[in-house]
C-alpha positions as MATLAB code, in Angstrom:
seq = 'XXXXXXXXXXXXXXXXXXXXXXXXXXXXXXXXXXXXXXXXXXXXXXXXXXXXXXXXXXXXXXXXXXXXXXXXXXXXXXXXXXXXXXXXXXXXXXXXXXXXXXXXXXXXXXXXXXXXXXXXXXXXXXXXXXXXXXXXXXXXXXXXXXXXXXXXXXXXXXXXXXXXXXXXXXXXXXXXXXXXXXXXXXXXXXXXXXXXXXXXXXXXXXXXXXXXXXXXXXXXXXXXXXXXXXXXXXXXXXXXXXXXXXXXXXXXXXXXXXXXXXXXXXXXXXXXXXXXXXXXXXXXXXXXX';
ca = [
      13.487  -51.514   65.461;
      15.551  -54.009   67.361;
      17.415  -55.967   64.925;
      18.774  -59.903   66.020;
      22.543  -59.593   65.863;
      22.575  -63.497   64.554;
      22.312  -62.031   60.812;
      25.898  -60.465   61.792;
      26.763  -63.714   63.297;
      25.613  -65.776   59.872;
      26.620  -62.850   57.707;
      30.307  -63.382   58.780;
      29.999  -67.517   58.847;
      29.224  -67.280   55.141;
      31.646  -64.193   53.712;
      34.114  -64.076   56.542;
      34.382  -59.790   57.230;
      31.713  -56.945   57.892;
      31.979  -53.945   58.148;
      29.638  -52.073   60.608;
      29.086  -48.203   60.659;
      31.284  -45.915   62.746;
      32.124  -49.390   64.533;
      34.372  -51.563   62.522;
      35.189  -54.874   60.796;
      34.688  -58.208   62.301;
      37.059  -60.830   60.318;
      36.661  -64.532   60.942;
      39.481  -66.801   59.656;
      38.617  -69.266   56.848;
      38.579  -72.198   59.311;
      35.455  -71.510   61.651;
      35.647  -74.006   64.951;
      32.509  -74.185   67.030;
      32.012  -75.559   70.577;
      28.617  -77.754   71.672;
      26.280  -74.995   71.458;
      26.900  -73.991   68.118;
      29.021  -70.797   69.223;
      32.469  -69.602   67.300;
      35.239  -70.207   68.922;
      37.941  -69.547   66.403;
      39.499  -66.345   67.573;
      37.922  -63.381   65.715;
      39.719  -60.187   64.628;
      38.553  -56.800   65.136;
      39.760  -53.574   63.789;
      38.341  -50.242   65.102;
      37.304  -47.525   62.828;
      35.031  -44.661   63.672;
      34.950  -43.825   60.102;
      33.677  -47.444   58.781;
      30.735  -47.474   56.680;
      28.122  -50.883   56.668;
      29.561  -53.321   53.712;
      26.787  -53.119   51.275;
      26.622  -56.646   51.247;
      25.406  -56.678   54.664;
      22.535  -54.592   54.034;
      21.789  -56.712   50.916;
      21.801  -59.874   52.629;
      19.766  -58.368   55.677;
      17.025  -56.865   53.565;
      16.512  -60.627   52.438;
      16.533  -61.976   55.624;
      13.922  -59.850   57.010;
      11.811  -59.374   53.563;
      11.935  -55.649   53.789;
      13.410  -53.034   50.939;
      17.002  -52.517   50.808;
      16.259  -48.967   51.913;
      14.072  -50.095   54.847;
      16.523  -52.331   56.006;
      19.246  -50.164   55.458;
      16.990  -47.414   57.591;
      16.473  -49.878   59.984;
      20.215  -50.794   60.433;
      21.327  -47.664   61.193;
      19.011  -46.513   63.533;
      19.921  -49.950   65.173;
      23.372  -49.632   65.112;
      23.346  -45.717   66.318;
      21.253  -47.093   69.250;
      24.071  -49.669   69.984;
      26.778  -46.963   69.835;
      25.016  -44.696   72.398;
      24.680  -47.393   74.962;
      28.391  -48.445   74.358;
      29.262  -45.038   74.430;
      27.679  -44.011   77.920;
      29.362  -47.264   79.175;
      24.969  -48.930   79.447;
      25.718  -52.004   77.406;
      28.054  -53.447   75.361;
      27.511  -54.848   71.719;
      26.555  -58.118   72.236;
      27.085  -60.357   69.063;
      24.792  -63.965   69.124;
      28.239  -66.826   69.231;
      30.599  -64.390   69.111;
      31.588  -62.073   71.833;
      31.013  -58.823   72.570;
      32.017  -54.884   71.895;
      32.449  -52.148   74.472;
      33.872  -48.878   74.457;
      37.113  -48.824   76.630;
      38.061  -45.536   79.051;
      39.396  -43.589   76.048;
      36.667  -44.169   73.790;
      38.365  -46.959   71.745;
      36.064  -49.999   70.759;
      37.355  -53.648   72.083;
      36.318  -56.904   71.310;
      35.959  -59.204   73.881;
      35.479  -63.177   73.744;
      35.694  -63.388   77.371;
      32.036  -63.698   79.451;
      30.103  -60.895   80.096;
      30.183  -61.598   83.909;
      33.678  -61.473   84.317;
      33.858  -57.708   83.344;
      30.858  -56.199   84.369;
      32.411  -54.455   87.293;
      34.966  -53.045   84.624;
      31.740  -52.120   82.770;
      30.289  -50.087   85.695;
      33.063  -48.188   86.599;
      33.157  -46.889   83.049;
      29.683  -46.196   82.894;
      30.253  -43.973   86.518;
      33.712  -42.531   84.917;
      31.982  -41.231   81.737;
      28.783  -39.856   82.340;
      30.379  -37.839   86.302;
      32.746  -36.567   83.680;
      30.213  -35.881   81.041;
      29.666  -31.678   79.790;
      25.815  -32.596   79.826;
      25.949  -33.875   83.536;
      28.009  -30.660   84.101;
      25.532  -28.445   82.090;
      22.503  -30.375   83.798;
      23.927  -29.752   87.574;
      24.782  -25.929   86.562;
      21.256  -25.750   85.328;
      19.377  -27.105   88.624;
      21.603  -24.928   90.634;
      20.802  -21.652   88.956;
      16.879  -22.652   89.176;
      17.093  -23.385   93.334;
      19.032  -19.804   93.399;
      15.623  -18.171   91.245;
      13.285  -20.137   93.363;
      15.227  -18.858   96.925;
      15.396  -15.156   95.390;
      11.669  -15.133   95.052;
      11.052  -15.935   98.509;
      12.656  -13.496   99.668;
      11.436  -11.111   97.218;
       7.569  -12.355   98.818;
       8.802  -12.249  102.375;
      10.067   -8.496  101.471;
       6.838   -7.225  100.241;
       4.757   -9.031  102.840;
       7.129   -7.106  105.745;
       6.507   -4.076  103.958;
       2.937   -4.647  103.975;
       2.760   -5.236  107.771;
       4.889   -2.380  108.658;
       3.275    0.059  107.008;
      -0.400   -1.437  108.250;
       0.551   -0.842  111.947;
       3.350    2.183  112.270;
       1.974    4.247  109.275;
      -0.748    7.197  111.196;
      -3.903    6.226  109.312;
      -4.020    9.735  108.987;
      -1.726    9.716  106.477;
      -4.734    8.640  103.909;
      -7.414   11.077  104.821;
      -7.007   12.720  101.354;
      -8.005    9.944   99.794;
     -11.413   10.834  101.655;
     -11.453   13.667  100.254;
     -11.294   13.311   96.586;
     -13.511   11.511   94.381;
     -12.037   10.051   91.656;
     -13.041   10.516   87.761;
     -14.090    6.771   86.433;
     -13.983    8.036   82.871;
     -10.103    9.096   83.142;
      -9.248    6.395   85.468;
     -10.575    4.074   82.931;
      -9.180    6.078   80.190;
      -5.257    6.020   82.124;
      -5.642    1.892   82.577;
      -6.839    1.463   79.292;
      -3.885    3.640   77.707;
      -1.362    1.635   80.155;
      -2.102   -1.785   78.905;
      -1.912   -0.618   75.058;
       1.377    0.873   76.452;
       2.515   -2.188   78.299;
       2.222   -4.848   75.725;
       5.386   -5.644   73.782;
       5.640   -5.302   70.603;
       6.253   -9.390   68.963;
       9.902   -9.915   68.151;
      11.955  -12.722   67.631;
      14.369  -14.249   70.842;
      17.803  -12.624   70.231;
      20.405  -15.023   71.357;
      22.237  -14.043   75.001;
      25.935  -13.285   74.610;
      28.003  -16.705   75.457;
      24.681  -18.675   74.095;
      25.732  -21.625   71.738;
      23.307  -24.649   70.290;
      25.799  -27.948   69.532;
      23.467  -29.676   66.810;
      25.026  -33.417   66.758;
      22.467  -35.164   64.777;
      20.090  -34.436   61.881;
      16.615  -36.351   60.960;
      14.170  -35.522   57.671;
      11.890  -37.437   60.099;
      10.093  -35.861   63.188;
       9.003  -39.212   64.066;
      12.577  -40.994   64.234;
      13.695  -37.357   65.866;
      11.651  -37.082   68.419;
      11.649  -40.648   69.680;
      15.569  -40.092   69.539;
      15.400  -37.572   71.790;
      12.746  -39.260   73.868;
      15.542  -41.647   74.223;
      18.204  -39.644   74.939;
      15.949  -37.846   77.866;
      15.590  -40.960   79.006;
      19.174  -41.398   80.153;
      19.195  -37.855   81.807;
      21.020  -36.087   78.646;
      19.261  -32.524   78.292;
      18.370  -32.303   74.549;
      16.551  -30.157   72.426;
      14.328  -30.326   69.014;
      14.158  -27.396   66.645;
      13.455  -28.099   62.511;
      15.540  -26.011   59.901;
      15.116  -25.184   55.657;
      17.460  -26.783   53.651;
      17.040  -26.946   49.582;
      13.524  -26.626   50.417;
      13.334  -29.686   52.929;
      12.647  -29.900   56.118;
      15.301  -31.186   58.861;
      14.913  -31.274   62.414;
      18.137  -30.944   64.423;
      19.037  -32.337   68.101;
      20.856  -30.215   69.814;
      22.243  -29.229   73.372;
      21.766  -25.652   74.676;
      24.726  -24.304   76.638;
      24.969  -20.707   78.093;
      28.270  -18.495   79.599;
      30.108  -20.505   77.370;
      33.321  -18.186   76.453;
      34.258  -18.801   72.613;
      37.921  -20.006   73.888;
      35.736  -23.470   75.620;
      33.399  -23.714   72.592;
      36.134  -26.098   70.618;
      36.727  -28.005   73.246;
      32.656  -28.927   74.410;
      32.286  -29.414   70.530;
      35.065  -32.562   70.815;
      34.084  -33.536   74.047;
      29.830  -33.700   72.520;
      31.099  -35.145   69.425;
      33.049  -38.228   71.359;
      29.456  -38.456   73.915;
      27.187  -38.988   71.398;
      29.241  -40.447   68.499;
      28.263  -37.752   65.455;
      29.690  -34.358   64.217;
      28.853  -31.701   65.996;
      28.402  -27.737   64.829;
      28.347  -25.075   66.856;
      25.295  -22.377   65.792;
];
């Protein structure tokens, strides 16, 4: 759900401070001035905190505002504001708040407030974007992947160009000679049929479960009890060219499903540092299975 960021706007007009989730607190002084158009220009103050929680107020005021339950609108909010962090995160869009500025995510990851126009920064904007996702572990991990695929596709090539030489050679320099005893002989259907049948009882594996390659790791950074809001999160994040994965895991008897990225020849020594450089991409804890 897109939510209208004038209830933030009219939410801090009537108490003054809010608090938004792993964003942090808007504070308007008690004297509000507005311009012509009916946007704030008394100098807001902003305090980062990637810790902050939504004031509860907020969430009380918005479920009234939007006649849904406090737990639908609380729902509803955060899937919002996660959304917003993402695209501030990846350096997409800023935060942009109805009459009173805007949030972005500077080069180091800090969130600014701006009361400047958007135009004036966007080339700041899209050098950011550039700077973050060239230096992102999932573009890394996405360019590694493609590369090893090309080097499978090329092997098999030459693999069928191999076989097809072989093929040829042996058609024209081999004496045909060579297969007169094949003339001879007359083969026994019953044990031929017998041998093939034994083979492909032989052949078949036995079902086990995937065992995990050596330098494997899965960095799960968020958790739904939804499929629904899981999958169309990682429809979204697909979207942008991030590689993510779905699985769904046990716990006290619920079901979760987990988003995570798949990494392999990762040495244990790098597996700290991906984890902190995941956990500042997409804004969430990450742990390392």
């Amino acid at each position: 759900m897109s939510l209208s960021t004038r209830y933030i706007r009219e939410f801090l007009e009537l108490n003054k401070t809010v608090t938004l989730e792993k964003i942090g607190t808007l504070t308007l002084p008690d004297a509000i001035t507005k311009d012509e158009e009916g946007n704030i220009i008394s100098s807001p103050q902003f305090i980062y905190d990637k810790k902050a929680v939504t004031s509860p107020e907020f969430i009380d005021y918005l479920s009234e505002a939007i006649q849904k339950s406090r737990t639908i609108a609380a729902s509803d909010l955060e899937y919002f504001l996660d959304q917003t962090r993402q695209l501030m995160n990846i350096g997409s869009n800023p935060f942009i708040i109805d009459g009173i500025g805007y949030i972005y995510a500077d080069k180091s990851g800090t969130y600014q407030l701006s009361t400047e126009k958007l135009e004036d920064t966007k080339e700041k904007e899209k050098k950011h974007f550039e700077d973050s996702y060239s230096n992102s572990p999932l573009t890394s991990a996405t360019n590694y992947a493609n590369r090893r695929a090309n080097k499978r596709v090329i092997g098999r090539w030459i693999l069928i160009l191999l076989i097809i030489g072989i093929i040829v050679y042996g058609a024209y320099y081999i004496p045909k000679s060579s297969f007169n005893f094949l003339k001879d002989s007359t083969p026994d259907t019953a044990a031929v049929a017998d041998t093939v049948a034994k083979a492909a009882v032989t052949s078949t594996p036995a079902a086990s479960n995937p065992v995990r390659k050596e330098g494997s790791y899965h960095f799960i950074f968020q958790t739904y009890t939804s499929i629904t809001q899981a999958q169309k999160r990682m429809d979204q994040l697909k979207s942008y060219g991030n590689i993510v994965l779905l699985d769904s895991s046990d716990v006290a008897g619920a079901k979760h499903y987990r988003l995570y990225v798949a990494m392999e020849n990762v040495k244990p020594t790098d597996t700290i540092r991906l984890k902190d450089s995941l956990r500042s991409y997409y804004g969430h804890p990450v742990t390392i299975e």
